[in-house]
CSV table of C-alpha atoms in Angstrom, one decimal:
chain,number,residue,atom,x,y,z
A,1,UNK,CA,30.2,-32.1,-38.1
A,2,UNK,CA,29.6,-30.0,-41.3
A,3,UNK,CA,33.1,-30.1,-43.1
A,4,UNK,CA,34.1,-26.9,-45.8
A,5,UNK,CA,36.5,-26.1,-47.9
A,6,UNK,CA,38.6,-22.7,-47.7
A,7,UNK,CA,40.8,-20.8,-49.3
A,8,UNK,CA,42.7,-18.3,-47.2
A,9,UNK,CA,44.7,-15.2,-49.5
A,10,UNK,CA,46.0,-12.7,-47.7
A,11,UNK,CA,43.8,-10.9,-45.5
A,12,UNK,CA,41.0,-12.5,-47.4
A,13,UNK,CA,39.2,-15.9,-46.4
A,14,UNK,CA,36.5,-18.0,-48.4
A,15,UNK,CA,34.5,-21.2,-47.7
A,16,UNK,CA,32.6,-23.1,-50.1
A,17,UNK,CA,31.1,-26.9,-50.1
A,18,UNK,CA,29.4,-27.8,-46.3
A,19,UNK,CA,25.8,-26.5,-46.0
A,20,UNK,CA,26.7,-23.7,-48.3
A,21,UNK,CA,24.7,-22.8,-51.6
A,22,UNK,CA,28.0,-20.9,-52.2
A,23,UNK,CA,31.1,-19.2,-51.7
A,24,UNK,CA,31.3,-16.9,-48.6
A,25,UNK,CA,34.1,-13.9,-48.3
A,26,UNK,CA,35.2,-12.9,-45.1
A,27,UNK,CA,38.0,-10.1,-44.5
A,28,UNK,CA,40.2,-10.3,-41.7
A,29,UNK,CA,39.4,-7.8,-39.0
A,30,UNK,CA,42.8,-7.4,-37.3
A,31,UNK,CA,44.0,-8.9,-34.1
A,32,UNK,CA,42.3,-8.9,-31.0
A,33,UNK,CA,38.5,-7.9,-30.9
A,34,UNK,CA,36.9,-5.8,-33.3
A,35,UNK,CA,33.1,-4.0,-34.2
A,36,UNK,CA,31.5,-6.8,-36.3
A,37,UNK,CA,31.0,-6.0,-40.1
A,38,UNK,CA,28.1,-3.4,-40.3
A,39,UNK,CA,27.6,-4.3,-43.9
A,40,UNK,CA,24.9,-2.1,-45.6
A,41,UNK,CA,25.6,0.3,-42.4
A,42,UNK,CA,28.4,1.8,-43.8
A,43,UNK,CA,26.9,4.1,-45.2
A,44,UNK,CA,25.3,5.4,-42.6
A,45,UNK,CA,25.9,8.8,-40.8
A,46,UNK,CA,28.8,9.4,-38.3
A,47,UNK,CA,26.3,9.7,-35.5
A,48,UNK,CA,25.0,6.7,-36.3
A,49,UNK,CA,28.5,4.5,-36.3
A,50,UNK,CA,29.2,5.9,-33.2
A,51,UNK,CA,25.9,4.8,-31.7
A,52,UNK,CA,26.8,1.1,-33.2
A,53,UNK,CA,30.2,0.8,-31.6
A,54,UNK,CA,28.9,2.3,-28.2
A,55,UNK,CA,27.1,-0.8,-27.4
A,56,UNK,CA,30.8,-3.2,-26.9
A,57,UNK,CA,31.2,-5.9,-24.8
A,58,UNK,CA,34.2,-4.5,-23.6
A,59,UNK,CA,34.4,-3.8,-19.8
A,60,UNK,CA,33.9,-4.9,-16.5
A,61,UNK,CA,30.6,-5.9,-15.9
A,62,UNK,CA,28.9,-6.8,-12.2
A,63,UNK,CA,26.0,-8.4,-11.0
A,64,UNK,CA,24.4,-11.6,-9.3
A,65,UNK,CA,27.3,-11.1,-6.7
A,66,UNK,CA,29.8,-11.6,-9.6
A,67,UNK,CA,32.0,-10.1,-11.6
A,68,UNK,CA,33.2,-11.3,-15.5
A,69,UNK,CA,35.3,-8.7,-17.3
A,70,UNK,CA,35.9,-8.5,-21.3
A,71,UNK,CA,38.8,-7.2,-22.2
A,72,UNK,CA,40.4,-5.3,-25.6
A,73,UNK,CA,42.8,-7.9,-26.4
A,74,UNK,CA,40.1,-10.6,-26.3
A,75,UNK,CA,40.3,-12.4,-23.0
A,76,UNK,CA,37.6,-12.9,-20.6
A,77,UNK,CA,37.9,-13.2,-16.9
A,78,UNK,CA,35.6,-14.0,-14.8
A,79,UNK,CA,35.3,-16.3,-11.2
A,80,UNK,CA,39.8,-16.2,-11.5
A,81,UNK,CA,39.6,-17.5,-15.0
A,82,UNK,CA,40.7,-16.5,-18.3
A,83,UNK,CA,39.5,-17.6,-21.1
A,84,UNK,CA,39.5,-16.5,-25.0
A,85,UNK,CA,36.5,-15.1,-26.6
A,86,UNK,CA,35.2,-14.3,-30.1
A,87,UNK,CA,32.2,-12.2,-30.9
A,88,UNK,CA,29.9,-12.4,-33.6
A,89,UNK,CA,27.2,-10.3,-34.7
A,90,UNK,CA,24.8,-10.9,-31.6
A,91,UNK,CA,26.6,-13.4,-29.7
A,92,UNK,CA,30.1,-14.3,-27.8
A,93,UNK,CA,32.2,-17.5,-28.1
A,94,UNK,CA,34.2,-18.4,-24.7
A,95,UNK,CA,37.4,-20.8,-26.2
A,96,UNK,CA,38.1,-23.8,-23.5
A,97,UNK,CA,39.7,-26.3,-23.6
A,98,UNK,CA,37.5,-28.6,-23.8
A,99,UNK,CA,35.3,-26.8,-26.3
A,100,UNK,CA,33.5,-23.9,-26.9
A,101,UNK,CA,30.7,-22.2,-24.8
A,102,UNK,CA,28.3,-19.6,-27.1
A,103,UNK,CA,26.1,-17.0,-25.3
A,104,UNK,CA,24.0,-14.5,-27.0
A,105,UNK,CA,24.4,-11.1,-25.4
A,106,UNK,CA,22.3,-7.6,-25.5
A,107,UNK,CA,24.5,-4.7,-24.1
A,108,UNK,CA,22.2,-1.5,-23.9
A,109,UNK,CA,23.0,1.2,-22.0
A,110,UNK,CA,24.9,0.0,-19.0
A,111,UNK,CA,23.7,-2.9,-19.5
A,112,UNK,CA,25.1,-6.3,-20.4
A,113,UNK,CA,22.5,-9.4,-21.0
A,114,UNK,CA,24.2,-12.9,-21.3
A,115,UNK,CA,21.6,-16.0,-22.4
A,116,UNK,CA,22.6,-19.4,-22.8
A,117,UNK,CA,20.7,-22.9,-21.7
A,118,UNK,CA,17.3,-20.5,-21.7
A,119,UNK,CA,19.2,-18.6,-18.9
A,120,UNK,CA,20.0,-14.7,-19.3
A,121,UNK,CA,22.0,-13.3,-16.7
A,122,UNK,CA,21.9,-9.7,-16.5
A,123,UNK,CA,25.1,-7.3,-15.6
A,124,UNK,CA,25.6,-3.5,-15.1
A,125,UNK,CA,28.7,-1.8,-16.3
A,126,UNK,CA,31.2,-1.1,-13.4
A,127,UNK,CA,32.6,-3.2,-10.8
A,128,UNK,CA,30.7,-3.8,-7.3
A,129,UNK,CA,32.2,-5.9,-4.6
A,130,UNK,CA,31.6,-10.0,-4.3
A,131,UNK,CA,30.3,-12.0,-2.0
A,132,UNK,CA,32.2,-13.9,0.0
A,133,UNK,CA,31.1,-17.0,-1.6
A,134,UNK,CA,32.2,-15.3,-4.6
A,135,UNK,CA,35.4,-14.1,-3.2
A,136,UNK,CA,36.5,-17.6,-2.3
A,137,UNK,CA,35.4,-19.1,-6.0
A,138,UNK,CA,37.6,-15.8,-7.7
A,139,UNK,CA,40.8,-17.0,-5.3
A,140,UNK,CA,40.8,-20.7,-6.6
A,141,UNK,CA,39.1,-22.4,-3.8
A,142,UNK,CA,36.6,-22.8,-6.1
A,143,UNK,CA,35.6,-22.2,-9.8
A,144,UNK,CA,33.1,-22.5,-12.1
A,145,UNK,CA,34.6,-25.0,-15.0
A,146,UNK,CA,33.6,-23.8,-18.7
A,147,UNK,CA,33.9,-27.7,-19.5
A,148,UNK,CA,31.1,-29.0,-17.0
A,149,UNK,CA,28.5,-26.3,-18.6
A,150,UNK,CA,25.8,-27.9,-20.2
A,151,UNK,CA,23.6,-31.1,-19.6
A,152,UNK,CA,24.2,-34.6,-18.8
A,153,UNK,CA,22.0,-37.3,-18.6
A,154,UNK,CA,21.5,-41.1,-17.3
A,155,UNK,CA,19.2,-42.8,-19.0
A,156,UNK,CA,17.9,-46.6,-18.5
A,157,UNK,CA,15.2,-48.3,-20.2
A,158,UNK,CA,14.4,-52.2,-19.1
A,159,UNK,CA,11.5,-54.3,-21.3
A,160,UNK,CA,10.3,-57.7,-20.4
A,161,UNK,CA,7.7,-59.5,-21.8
A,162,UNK,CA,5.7,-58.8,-18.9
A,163,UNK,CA,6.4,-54.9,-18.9
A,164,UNK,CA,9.2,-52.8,-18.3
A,165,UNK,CA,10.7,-49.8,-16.4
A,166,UNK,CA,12.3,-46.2,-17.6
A,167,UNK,CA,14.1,-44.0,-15.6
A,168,UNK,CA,16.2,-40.6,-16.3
A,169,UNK,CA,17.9,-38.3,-14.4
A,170,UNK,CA,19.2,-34.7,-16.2
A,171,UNK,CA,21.6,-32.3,-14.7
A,172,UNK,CA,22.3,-28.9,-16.4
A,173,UNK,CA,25.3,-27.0,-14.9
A,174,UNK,CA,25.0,-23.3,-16.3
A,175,UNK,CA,27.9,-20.7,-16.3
A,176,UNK,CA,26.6,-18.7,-14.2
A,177,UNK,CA,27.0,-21.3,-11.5
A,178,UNK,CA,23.2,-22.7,-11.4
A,179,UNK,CA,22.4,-26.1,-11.6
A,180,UNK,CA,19.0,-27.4,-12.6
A,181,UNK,CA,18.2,-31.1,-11.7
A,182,UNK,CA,15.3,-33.2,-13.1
A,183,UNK,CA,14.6,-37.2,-13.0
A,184,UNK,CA,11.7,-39.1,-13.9
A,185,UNK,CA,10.5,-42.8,-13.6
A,186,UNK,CA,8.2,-45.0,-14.8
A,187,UNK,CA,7.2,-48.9,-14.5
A,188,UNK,CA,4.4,-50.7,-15.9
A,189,UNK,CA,3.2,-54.5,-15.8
A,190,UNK,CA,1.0,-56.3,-18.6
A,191,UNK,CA,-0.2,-59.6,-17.6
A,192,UNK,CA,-3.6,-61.9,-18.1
A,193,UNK,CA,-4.0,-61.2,-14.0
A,194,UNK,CA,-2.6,-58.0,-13.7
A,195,UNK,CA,-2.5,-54.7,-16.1
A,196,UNK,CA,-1.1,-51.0,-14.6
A,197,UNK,CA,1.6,-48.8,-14.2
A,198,UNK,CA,3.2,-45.9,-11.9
A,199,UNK,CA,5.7,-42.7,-12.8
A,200,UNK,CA,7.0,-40.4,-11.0
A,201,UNK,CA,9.1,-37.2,-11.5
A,202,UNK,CA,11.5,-35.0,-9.2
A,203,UNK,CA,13.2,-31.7,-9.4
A,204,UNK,CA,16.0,-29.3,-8.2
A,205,UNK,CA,18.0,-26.1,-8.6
A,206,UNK,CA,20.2,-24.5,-6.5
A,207,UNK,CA,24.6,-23.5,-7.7
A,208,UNK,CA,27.6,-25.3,-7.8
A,209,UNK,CA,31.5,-24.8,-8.2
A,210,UNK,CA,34.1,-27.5,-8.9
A,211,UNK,CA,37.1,-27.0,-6.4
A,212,UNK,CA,39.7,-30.2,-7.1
A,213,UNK,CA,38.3,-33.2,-7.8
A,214,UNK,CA,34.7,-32.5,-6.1
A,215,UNK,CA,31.4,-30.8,-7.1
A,216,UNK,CA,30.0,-28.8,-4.6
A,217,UNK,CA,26.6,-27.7,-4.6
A,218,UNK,CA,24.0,-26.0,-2.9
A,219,UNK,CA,20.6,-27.3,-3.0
A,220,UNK,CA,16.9,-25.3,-2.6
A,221,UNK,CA,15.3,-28.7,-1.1
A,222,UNK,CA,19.0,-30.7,0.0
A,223,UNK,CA,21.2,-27.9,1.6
A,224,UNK,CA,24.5,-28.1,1.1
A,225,UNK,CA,26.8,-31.1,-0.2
A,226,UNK,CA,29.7,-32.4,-2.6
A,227,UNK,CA,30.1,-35.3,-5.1
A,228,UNK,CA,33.5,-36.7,-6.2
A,229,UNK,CA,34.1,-35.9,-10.3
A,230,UNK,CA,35.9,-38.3,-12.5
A,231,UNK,CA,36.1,-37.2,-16.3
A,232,UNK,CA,35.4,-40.3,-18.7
A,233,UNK,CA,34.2,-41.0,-22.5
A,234,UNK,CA,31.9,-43.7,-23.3
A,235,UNK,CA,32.4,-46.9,-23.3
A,236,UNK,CA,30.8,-47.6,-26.6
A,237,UNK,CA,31.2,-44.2,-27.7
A,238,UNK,CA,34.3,-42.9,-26.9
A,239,UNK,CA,33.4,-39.6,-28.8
A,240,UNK,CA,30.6,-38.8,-26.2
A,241,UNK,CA,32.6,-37.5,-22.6
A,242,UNK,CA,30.6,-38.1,-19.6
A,243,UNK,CA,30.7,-36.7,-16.3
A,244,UNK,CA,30.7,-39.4,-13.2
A,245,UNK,CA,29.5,-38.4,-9.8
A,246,UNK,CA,29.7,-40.9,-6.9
A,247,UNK,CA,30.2,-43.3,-9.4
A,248,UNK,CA,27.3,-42.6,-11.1
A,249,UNK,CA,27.6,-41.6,-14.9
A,250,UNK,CA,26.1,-38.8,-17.0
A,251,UNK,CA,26.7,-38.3,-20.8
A,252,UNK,CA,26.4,-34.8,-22.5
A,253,UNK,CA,23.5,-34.1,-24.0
A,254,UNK,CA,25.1,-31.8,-26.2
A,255,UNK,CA,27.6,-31.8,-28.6
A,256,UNK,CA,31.7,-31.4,-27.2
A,257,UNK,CA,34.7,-32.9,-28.0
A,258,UNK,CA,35.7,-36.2,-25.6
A,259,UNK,CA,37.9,-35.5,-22.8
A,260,UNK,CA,41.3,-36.3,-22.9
């Protein structure tokens, strides 16, 4: 947490103290979504300007047998939910709430690229019709949940005098509802008699969608399946949520707020 100090005036806004050498200025843009400050482009030609605010996020935008619309007054929907988002120079902010979700985005053309977790999803302008997987994730039987993107992770680590053992497990749910799984193990022995050790590692992918209190998934090497979700913070460290399938627990490996 970097901490700074503002003073707000009007429809003017400056932070100091943090990781800042100085004092930063920032004008208020209006409501809703606006063109980001151009800067030293403000001088440039009409032609040019117009070129600049051509490329907005604003639409509907279809692909991957989805749909996720961005809309003037600065709500998102997208698999029948609606969420607030903020844009800055080269990326977009969706507001949940349990914390926020960044993406960098590239619109050219008809275009609309969306990266996040070394992921880019790539939509065309206009709307095209869903899948019926889709279709039944868009009418609430099922939804991708803004606050179960990212990656979680069990870790355990044993050492004895004689050796010791490691193993991890990582699952990264994306918002584009793709999971990536990846675990790896590791034991090894150090005695007068007997010196050695074995690993091993295992991998997955495949999508998933939360519908109640279940994660469903579908898996490229398991097929199809569900685990029961519980929502819990750490024991120890209450700041860190965790997610807990089946009983088993996973704590983010990135920074958000604890459930509550």
């Amino acid at each position: 947490t970097t901490k700074y100090s503002s003073n707000l005036q009007g429809n003017s806004l400056s932070l100091s103290g943090g990781d800042l050498e100085g004092t930063v200025n920032f004008s208020r843009g209006g409501q809703g979504v606006s063109v980001p400050d151009l800067g030293p482009m403000v001088n440039q030609s009409n032609e040019a300007k117009a070129n600049v605010n051509s490329q907005t996020i604003v639409g509907v935008w279809s692909g991957n047998g989805e749909t996720i619309e961005f809309r003037n007054d600065g709500q998102c929907a997208y698999l029948g939910n609606t969420f607030q988002y903020q844009l800055s120079p080269g990326h977009v902010t969706l507001i949940t709430g349990q914390g926020n979700v960044m993406f960098a985005y590239l619109v050219k053309g008809d275009q609309l690229s969306l990266t996040g977790n070394n992921q880019t999803v790539t939509y065309s302008k206009g709307t095209s019709r869903l899948s019926s997987g889709q279709q039944n994730q868009a009418s609430g039987k099922g939804q991708i949940a803004m606050e179960l993107v990212g990656k979680w992770c069990y870790v355990n680590v044993n050492s004895y005098n004689s050796g010791g053992s490691s193993s991890s497990t990582c699952i990264t749910l994306n918002a584009n509802g793709t999971y990536e799984y990846y675990s790896e193990s590791s034991r090894s022995v150090n005695t007068p008699d007997l010196y050695g050790g074995t690993s091993s590692q295992n991998s997955d992918r495949g999508t998933w969608y939360l519908q109640g209190d279940r994660i469903y998934y579908n898996s490229q090497t398991q097929g199809s399946g569900s685990y029961r979700l519980e929502k819990r913070n750490h024991p120890k460290n209450v700041n860190d949520p965790m997610i807990v399938l089946d009983g088993e627990a996973y704590v983010t490996s990135y920074n958000k707020p604890p459930w509550r």
